[in-house]
mmCIF file with all atom_site columns, C-alpha atoms in Angstrom:
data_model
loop_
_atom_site.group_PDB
_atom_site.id
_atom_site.type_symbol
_atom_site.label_atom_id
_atom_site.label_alt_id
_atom_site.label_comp_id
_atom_site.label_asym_id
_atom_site.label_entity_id
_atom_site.label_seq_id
_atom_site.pdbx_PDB_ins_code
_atom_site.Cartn_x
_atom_site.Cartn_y
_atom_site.Cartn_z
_atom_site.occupancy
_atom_site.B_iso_or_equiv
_atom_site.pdbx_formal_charge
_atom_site.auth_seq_id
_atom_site.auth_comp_id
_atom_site.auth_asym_id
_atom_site.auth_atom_id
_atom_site.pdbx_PDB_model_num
ATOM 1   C CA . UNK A 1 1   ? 93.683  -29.828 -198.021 1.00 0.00 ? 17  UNK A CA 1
ATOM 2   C CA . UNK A 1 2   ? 92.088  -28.747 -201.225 1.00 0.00 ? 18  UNK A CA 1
ATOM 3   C CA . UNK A 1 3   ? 90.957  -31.824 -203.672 1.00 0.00 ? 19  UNK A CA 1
ATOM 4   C CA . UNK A 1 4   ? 93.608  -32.665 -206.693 1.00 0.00 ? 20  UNK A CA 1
ATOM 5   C CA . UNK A 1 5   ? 91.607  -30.776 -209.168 1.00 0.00 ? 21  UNK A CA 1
ATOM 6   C CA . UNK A 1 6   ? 91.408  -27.830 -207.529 1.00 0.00 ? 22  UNK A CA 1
ATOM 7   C CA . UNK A 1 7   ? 95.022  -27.574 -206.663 1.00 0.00 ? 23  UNK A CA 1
ATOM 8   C CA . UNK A 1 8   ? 95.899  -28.280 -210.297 1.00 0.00 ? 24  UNK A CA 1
ATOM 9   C CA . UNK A 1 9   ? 93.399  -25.653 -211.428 1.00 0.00 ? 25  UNK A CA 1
ATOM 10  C CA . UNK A 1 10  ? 94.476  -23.131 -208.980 1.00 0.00 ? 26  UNK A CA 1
ATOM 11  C CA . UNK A 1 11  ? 98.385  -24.270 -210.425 1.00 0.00 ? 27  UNK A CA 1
ATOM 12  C CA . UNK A 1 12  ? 97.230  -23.552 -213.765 1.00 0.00 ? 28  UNK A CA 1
ATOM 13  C CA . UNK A 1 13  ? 95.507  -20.032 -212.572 1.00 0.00 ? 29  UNK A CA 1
ATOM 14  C CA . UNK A 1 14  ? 98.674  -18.823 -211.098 1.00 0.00 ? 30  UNK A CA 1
ATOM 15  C CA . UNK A 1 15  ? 100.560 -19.958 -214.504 1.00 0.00 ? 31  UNK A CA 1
ATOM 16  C CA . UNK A 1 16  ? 98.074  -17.678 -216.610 1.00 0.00 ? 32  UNK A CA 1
ATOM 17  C CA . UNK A 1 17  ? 98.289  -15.072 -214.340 1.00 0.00 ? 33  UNK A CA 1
ATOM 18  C CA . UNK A 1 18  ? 102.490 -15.513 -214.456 1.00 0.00 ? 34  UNK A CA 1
ATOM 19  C CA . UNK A 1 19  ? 102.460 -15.629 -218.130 1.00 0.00 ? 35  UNK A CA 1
ATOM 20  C CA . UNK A 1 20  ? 100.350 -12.169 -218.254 1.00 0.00 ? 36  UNK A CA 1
ATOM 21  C CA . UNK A 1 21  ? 102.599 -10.373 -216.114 1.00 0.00 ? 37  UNK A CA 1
ATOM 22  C CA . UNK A 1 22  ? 105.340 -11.053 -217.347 1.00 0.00 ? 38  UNK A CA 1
ATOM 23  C CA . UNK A 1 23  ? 104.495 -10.300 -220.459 1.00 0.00 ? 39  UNK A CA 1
ATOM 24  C CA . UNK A 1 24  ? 102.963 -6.944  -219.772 1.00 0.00 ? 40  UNK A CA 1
ATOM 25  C CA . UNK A 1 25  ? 105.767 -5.843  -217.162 1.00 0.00 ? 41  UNK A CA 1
ATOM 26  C CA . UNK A 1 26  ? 108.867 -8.121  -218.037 1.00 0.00 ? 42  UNK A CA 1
ATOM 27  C CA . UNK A 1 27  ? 110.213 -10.356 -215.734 1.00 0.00 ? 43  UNK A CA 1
ATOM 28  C CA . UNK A 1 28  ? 112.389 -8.398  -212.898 1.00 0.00 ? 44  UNK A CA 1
ATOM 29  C CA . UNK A 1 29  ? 109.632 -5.654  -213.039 1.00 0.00 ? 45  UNK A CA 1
ATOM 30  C CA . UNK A 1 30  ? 106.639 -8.485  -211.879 1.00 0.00 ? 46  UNK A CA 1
ATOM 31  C CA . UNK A 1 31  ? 106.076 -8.962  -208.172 1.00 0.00 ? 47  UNK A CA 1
ATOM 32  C CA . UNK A 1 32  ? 104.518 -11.694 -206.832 1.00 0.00 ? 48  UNK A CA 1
ATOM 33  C CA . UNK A 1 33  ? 101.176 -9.004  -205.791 1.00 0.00 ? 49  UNK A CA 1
ATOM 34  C CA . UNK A 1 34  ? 101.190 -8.597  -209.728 1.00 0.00 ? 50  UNK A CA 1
ATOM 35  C CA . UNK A 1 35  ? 101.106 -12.175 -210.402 1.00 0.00 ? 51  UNK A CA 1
ATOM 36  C CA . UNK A 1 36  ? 98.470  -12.874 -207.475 1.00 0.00 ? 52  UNK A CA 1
ATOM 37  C CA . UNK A 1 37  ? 96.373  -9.878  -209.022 1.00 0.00 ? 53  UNK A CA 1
ATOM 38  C CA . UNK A 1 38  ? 96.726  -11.223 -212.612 1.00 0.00 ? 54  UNK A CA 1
ATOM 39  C CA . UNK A 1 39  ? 95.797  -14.831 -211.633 1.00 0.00 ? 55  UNK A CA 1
ATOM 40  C CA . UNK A 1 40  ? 92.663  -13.544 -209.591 1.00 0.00 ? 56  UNK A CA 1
ATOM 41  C CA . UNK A 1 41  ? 94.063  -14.600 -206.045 1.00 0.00 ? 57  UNK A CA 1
ATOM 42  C CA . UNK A 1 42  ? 93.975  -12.663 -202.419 1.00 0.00 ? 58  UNK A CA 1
ATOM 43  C CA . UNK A 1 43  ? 97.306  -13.816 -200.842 1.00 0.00 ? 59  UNK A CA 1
ATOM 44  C CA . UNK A 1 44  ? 100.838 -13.605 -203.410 1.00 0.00 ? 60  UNK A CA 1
ATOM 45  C CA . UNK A 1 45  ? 102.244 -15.970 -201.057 1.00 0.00 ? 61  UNK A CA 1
ATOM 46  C CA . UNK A 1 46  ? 100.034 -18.709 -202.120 1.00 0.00 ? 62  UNK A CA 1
ATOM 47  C CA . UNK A 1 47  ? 102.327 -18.603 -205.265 1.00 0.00 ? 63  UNK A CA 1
ATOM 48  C CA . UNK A 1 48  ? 105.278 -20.402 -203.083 1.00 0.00 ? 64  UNK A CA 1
ATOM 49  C CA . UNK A 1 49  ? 102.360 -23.381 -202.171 1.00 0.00 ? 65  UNK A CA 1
ATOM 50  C CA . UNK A 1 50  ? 102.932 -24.182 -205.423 1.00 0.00 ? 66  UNK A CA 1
ATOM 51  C CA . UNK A 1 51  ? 106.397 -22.922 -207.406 1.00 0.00 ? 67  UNK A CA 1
ATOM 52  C CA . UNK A 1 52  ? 110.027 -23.158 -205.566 1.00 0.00 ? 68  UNK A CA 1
ATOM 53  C CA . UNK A 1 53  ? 110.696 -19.080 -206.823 1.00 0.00 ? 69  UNK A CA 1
ATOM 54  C CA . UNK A 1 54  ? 109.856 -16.891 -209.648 1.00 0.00 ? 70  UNK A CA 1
ATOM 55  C CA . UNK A 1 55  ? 112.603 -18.966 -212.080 1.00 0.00 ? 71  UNK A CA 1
ATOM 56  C CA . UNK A 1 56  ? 110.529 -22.313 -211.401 1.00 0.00 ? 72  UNK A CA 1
ATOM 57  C CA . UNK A 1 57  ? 107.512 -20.492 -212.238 1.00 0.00 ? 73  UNK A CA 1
ATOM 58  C CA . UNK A 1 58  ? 108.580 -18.955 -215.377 1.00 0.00 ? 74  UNK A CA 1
ATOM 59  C CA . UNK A 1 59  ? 109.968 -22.733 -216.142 1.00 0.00 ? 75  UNK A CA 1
ATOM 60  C CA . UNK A 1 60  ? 106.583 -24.042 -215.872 1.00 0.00 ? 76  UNK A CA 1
ATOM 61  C CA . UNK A 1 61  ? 104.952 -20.874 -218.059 1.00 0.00 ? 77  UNK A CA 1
ATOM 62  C CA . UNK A 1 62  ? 107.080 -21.899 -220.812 1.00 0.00 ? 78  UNK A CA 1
ATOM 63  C CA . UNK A 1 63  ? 106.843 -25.846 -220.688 1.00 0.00 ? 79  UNK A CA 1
ATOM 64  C CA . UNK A 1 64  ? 103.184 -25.785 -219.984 1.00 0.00 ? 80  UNK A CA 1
ATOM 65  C CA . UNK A 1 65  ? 102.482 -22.712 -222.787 1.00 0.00 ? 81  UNK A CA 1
ATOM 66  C CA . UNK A 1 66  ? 104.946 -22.487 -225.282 1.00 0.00 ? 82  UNK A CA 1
ATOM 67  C CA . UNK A 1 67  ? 102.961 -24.127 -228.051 1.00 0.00 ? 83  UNK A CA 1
ATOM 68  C CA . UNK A 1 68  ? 106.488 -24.789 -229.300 1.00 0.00 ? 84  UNK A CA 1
ATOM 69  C CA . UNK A 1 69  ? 107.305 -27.642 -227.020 1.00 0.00 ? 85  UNK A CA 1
ATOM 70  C CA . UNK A 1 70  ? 105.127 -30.270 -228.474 1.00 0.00 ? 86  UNK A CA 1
ATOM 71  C CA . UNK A 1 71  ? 107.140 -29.741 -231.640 1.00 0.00 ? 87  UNK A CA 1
ATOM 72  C CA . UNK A 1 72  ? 110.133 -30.766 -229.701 1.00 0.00 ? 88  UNK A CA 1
ATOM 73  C CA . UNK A 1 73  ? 108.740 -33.483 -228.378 1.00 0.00 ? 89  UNK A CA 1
ATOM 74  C CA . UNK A 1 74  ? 107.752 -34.434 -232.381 1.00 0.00 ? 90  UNK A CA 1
ATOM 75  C CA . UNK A 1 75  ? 111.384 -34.055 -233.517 1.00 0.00 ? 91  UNK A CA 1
ATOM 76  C CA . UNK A 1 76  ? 112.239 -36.388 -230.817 1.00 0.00 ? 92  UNK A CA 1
ATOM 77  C CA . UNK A 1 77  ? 110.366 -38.727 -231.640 1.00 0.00 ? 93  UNK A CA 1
ATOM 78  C CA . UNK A 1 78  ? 111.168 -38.672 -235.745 1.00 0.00 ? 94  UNK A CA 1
ATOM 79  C CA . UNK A 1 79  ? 111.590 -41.921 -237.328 1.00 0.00 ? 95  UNK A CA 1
ATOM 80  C CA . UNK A 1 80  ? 113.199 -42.899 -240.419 1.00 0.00 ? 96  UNK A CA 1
ATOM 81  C CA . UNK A 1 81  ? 111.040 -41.285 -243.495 1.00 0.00 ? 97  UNK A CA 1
ATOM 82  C CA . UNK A 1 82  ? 112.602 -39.404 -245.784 1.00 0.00 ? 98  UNK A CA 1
ATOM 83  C CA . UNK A 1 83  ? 113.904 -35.845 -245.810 1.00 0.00 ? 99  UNK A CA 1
ATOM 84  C CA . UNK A 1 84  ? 111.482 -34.538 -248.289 1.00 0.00 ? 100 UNK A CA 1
ATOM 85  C CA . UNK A 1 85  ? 108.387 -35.629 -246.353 1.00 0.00 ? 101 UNK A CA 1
ATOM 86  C CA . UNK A 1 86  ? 108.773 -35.514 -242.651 1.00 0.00 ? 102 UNK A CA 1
ATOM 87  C CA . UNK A 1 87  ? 111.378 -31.693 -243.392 1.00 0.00 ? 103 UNK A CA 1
ATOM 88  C CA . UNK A 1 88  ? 108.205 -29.926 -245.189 1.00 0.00 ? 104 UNK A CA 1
ATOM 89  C CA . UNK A 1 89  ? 105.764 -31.679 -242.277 1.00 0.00 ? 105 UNK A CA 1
ATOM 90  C CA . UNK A 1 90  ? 108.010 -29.679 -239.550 1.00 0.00 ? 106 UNK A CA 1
ATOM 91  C CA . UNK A 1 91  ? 108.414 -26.679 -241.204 1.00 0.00 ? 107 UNK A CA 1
ATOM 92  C CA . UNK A 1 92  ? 104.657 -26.494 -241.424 1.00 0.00 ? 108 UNK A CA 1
ATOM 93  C CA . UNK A 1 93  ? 103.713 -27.143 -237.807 1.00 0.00 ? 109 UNK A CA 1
ATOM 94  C CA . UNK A 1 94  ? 106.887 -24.380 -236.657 1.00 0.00 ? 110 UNK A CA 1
ATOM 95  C CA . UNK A 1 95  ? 105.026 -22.149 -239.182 1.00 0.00 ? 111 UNK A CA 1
ATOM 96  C CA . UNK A 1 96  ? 101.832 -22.495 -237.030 1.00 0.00 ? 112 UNK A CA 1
ATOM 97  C CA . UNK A 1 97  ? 103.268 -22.310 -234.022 1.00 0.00 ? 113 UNK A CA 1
ATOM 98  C CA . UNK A 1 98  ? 104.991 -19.180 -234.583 1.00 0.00 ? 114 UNK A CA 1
ATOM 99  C CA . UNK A 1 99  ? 101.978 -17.797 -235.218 1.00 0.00 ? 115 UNK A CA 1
ATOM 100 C CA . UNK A 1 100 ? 99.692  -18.059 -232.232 1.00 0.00 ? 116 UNK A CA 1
ATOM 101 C CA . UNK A 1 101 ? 99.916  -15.582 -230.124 1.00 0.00 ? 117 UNK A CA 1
ATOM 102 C CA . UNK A 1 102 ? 101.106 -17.330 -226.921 1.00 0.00 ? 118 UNK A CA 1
ATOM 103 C CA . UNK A 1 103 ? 104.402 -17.920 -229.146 1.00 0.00 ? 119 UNK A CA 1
ATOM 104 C CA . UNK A 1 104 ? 104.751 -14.781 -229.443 1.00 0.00 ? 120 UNK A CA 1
ATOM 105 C CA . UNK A 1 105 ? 104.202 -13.323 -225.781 1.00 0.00 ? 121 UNK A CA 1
ATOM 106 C CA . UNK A 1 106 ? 106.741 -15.883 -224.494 1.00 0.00 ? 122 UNK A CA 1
ATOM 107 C CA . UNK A 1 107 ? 108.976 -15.485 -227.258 1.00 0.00 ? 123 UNK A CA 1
ATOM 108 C CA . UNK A 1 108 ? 109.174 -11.721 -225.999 1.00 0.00 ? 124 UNK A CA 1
ATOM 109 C CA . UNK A 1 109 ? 109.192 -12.798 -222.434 1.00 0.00 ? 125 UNK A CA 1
ATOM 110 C CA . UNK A 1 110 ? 112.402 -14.738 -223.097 1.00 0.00 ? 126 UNK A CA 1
ATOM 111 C CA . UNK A 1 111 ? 114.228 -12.377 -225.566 1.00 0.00 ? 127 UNK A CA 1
ATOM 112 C CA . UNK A 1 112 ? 113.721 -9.312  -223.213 1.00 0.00 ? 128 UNK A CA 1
ATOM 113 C CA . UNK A 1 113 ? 115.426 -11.546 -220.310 1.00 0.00 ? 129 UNK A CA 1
ATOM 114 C CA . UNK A 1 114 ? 117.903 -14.253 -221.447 1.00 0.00 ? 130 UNK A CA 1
ATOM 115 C CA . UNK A 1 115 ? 120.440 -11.773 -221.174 1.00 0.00 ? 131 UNK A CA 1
ATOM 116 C CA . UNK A 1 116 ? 120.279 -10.496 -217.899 1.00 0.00 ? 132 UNK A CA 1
ATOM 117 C CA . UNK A 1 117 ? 119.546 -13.874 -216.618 1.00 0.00 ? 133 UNK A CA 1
ATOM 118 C CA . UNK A 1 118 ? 122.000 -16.977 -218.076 1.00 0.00 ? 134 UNK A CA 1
ATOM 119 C CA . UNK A 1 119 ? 119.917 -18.973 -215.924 1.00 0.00 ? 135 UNK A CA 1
ATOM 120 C CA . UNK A 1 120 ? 117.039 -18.830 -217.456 1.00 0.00 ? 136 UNK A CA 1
ATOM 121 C CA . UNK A 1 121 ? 118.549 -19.181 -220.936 1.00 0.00 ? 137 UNK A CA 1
ATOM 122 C CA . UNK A 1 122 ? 119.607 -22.620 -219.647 1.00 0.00 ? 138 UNK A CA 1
ATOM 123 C CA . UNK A 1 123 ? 116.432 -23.427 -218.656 1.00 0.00 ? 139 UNK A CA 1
ATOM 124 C CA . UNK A 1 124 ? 114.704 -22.849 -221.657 1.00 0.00 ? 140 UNK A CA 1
ATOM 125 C CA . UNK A 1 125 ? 117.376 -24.679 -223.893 1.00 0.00 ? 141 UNK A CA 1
ATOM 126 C CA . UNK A 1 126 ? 116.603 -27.879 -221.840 1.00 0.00 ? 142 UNK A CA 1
ATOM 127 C CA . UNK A 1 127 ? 112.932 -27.370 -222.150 1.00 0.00 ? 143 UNK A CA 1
ATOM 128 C CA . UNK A 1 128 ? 112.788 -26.570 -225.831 1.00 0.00 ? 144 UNK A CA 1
ATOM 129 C CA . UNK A 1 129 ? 115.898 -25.236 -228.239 1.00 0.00 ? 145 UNK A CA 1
ATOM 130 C CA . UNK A 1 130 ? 118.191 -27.592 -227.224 1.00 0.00 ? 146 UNK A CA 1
ATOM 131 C CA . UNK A 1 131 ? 116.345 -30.644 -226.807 1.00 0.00 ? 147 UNK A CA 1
ATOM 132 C CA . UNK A 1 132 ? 115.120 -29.355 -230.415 1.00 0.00 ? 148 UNK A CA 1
ATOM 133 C CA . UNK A 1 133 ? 118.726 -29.057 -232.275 1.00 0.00 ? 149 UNK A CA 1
ATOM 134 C CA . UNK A 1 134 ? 119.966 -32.235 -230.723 1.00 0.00 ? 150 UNK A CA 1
ATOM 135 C CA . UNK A 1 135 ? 116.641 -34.430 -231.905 1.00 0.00 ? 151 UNK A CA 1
ATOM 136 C CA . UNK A 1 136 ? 117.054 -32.713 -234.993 1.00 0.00 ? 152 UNK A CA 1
ATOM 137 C CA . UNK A 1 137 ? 120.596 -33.086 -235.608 1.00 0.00 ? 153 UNK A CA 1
ATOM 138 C CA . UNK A 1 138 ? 120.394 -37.008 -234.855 1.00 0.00 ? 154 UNK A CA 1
ATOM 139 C CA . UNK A 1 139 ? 117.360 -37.360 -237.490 1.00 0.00 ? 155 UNK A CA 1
ATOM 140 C CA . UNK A 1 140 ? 119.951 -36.012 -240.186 1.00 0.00 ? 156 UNK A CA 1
ATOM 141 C CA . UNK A 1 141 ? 122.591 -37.630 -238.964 1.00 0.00 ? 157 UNK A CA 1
ATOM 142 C CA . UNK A 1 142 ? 120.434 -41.199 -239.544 1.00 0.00 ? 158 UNK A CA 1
ATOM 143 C CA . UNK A 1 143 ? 119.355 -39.963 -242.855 1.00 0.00 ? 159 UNK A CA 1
ATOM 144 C CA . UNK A 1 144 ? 123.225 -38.806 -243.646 1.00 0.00 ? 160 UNK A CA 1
ATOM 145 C CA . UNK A 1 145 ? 123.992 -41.907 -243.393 1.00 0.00 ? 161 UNK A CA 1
ATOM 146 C CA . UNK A 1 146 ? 121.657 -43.549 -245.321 1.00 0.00 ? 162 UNK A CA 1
ATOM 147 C CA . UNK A 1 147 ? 122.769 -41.810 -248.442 1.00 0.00 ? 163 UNK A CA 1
ATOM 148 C CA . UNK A 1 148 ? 119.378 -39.480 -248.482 1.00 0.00 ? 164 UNK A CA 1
ATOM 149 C CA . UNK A 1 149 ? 121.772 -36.235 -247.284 1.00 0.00 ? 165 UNK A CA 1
ATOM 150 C CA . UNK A 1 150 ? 124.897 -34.692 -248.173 1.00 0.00 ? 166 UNK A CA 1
ATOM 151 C CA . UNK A 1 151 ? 127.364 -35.543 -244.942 1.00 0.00 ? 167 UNK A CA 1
ATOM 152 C CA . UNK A 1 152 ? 128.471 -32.425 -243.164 1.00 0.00 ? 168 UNK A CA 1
ATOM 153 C CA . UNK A 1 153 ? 128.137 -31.516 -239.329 1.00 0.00 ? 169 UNK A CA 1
ATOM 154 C CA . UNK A 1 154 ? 124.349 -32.713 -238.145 1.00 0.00 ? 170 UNK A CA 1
ATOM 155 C CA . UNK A 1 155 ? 124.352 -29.893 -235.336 1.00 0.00 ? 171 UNK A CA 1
ATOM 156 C CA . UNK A 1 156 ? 125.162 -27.495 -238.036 1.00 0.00 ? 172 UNK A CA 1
ATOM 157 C CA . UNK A 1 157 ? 122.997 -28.565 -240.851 1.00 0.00 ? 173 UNK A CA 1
ATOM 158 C CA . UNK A 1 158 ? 120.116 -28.461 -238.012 1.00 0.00 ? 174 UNK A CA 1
ATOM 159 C CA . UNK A 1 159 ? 120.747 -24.950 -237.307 1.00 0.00 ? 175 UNK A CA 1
ATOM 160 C CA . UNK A 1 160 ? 121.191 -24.250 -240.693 1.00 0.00 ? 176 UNK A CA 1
ATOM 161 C CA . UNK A 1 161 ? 117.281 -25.493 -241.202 1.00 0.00 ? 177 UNK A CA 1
ATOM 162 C CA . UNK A 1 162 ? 115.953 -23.832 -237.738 1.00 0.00 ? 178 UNK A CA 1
ATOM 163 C CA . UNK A 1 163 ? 117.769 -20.557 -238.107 1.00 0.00 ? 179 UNK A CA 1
ATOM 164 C CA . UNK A 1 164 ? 116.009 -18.631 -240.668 1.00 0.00 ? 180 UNK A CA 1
ATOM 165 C CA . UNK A 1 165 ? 112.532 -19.167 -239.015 1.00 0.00 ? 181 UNK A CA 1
ATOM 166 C CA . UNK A 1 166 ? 114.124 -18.088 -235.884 1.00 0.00 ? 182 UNK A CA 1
ATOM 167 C CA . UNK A 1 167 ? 115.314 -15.127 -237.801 1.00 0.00 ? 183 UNK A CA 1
ATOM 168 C CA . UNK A 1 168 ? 112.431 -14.450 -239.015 1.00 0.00 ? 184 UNK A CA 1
ATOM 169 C CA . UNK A 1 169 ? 110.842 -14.657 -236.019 1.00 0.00 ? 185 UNK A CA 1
ATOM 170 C CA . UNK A 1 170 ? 113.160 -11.980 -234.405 1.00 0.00 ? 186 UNK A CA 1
ATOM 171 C CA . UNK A 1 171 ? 112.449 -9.534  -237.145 1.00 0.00 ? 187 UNK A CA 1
ATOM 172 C CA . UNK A 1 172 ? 108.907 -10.120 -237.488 1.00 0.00 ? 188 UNK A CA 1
ATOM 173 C CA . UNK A 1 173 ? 107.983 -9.542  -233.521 1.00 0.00 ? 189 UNK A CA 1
ATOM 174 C CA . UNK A 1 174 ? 110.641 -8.267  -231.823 1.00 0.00 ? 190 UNK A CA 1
ATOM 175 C CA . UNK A 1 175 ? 112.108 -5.786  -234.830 1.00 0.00 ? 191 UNK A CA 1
ATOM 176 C CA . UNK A 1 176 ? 108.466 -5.185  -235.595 1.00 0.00 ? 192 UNK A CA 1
ATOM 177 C CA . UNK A 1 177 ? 109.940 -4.549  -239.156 1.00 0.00 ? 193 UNK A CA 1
ATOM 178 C CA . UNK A 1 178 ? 107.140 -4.432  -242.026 1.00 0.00 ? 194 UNK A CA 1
ATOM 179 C CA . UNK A 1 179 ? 109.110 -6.052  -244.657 1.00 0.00 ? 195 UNK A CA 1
ATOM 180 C CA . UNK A 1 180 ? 109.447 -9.194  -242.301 1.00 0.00 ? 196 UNK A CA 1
ATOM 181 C CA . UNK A 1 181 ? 105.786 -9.390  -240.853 1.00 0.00 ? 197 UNK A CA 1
ATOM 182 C CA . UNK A 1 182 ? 104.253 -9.098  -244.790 1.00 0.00 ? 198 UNK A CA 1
ATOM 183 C CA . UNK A 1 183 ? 105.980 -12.626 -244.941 1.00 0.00 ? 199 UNK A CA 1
ATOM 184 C CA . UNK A 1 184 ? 103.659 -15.161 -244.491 1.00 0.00 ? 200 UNK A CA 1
ATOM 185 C CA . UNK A 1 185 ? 104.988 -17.639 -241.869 1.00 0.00 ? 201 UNK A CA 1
ATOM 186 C CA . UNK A 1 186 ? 104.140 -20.833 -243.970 1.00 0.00 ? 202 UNK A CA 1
ATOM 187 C CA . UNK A 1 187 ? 105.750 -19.444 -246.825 1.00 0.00 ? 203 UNK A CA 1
ATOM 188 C CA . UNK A 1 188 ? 108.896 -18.513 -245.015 1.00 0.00 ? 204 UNK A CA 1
ATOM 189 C CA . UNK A 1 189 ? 108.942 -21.783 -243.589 1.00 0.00 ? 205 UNK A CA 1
ATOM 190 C CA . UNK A 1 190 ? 108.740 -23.740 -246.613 1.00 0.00 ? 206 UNK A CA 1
ATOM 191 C CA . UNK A 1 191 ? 111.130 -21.835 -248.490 1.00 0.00 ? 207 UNK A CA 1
ATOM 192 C CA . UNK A 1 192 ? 113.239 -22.452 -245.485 1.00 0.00 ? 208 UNK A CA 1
ATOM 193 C CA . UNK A 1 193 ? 113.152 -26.006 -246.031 1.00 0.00 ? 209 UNK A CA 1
ATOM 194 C CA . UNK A 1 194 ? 113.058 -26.071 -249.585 1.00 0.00 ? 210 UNK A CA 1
ATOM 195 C CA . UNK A 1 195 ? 116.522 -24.400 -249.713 1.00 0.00 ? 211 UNK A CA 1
ATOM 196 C CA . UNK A 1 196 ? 117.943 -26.775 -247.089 1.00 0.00 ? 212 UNK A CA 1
ATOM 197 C CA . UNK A 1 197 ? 116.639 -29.964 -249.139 1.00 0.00 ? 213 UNK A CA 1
ATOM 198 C CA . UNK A 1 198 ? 118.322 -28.367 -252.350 1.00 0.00 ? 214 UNK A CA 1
ATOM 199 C CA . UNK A 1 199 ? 121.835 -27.476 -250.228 1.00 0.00 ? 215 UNK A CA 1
ATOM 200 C CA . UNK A 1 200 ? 121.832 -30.570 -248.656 1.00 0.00 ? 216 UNK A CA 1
ATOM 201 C CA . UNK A 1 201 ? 120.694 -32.719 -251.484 1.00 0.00 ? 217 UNK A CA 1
ATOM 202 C CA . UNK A 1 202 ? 123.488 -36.069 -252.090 1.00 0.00 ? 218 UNK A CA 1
ATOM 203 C CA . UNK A 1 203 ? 127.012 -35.717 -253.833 1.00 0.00 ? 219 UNK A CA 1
ATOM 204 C CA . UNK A 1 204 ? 126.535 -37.809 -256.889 1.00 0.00 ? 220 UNK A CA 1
#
């Protein structure tokens, strides 16, 4: 039996190689002989040693890559500042993280396949868009009630604050339009939240 390291590192080989497949050939189209060739290994049937299927490994490409998922773990763990500091911190680190490029091969990865697979759209709400909106949604609903925030539906205000980066996002990369990728992702992101503080500022 290989040592602990190794078997993590060959793990993490096969999730590289995984992650550059799919991206290059979309996810029905990769066989496990392009994942083994992508990840540098002889046998494709090693993959099973460590992933149940080709749905748990995609799992693990996206919880282990998407450099969105320590956001969500940040938005779970907001405290109790105030709107107008911790909003603008967020909307700065989604800026950066929709920028790197591994965003933006999984983001593809998942757009190109949610459809034909419901599955897997369930499996990447748990791991990041849904965990996201329902941290997110109790932070406002905490600062809603201490007077900071107008009071209206949390789970729609936090879509209302997520939406136009995801938006963005869509047009930018996946509509490849050039009005949409000469936006700078910081500035979209805090004019995103800028408009959401104003819109959601207190009823005197």
């Amino acid at each position: 039996m290989p040592p602990r390291d190794e078997t993590e590192q060959r793990r993490q080989q096969i999730i590289d190689g995984a992650l550059d497949a799919f991206a290059r050939l979309g996810f029905d189209r990769a066989t496990n002989r392009d994942i083994a060739r992508a990840a540098g290994i002889a046998s494709p049937g090693l993959i099973y040693h460590y992933f149940k299927d080709k749905t748990d490994l995609l799992y693990q490409v996206i919880r282990e890559r998407m450099p969105l998922v320590p956001i969500v773990d940040a938005v779970e763990r907001l405290g109790d500042e105030p709107p107008e500091v911790v909003l603008p911190r967020l909307g700065e680190r989604l800026a950066q993280a929709l920028d790197q490029p591994l965003t933006v091969a999984i983001g593809k990865i998942v757009m190109g396949e949610v459809l034909r697979h419901p599955q897997l759209a369930r499996v990447i709400s748990e791991i990041g868009p849904g965990r996201a909106i329902n941290a997110l949604a109790a932070y406002l609903a905490r600062q809603m009630e201490l007077g900071r925030l107008r009071r209206t539906d949390p789970q729609i205000a936090a879509r209302l604050l997520i939406g136009p980066m995801m938006s963005y996002f869509f047009s930018r990369e996946v509509l490849n339009q050039p009005e949409a990728r000469a936006i700078d992702a910081r500035t979209m992101a805090a004019e995103a939240v800028a408009h959401f503080l104003r819109s959601m500022a207190p009823e005197s």
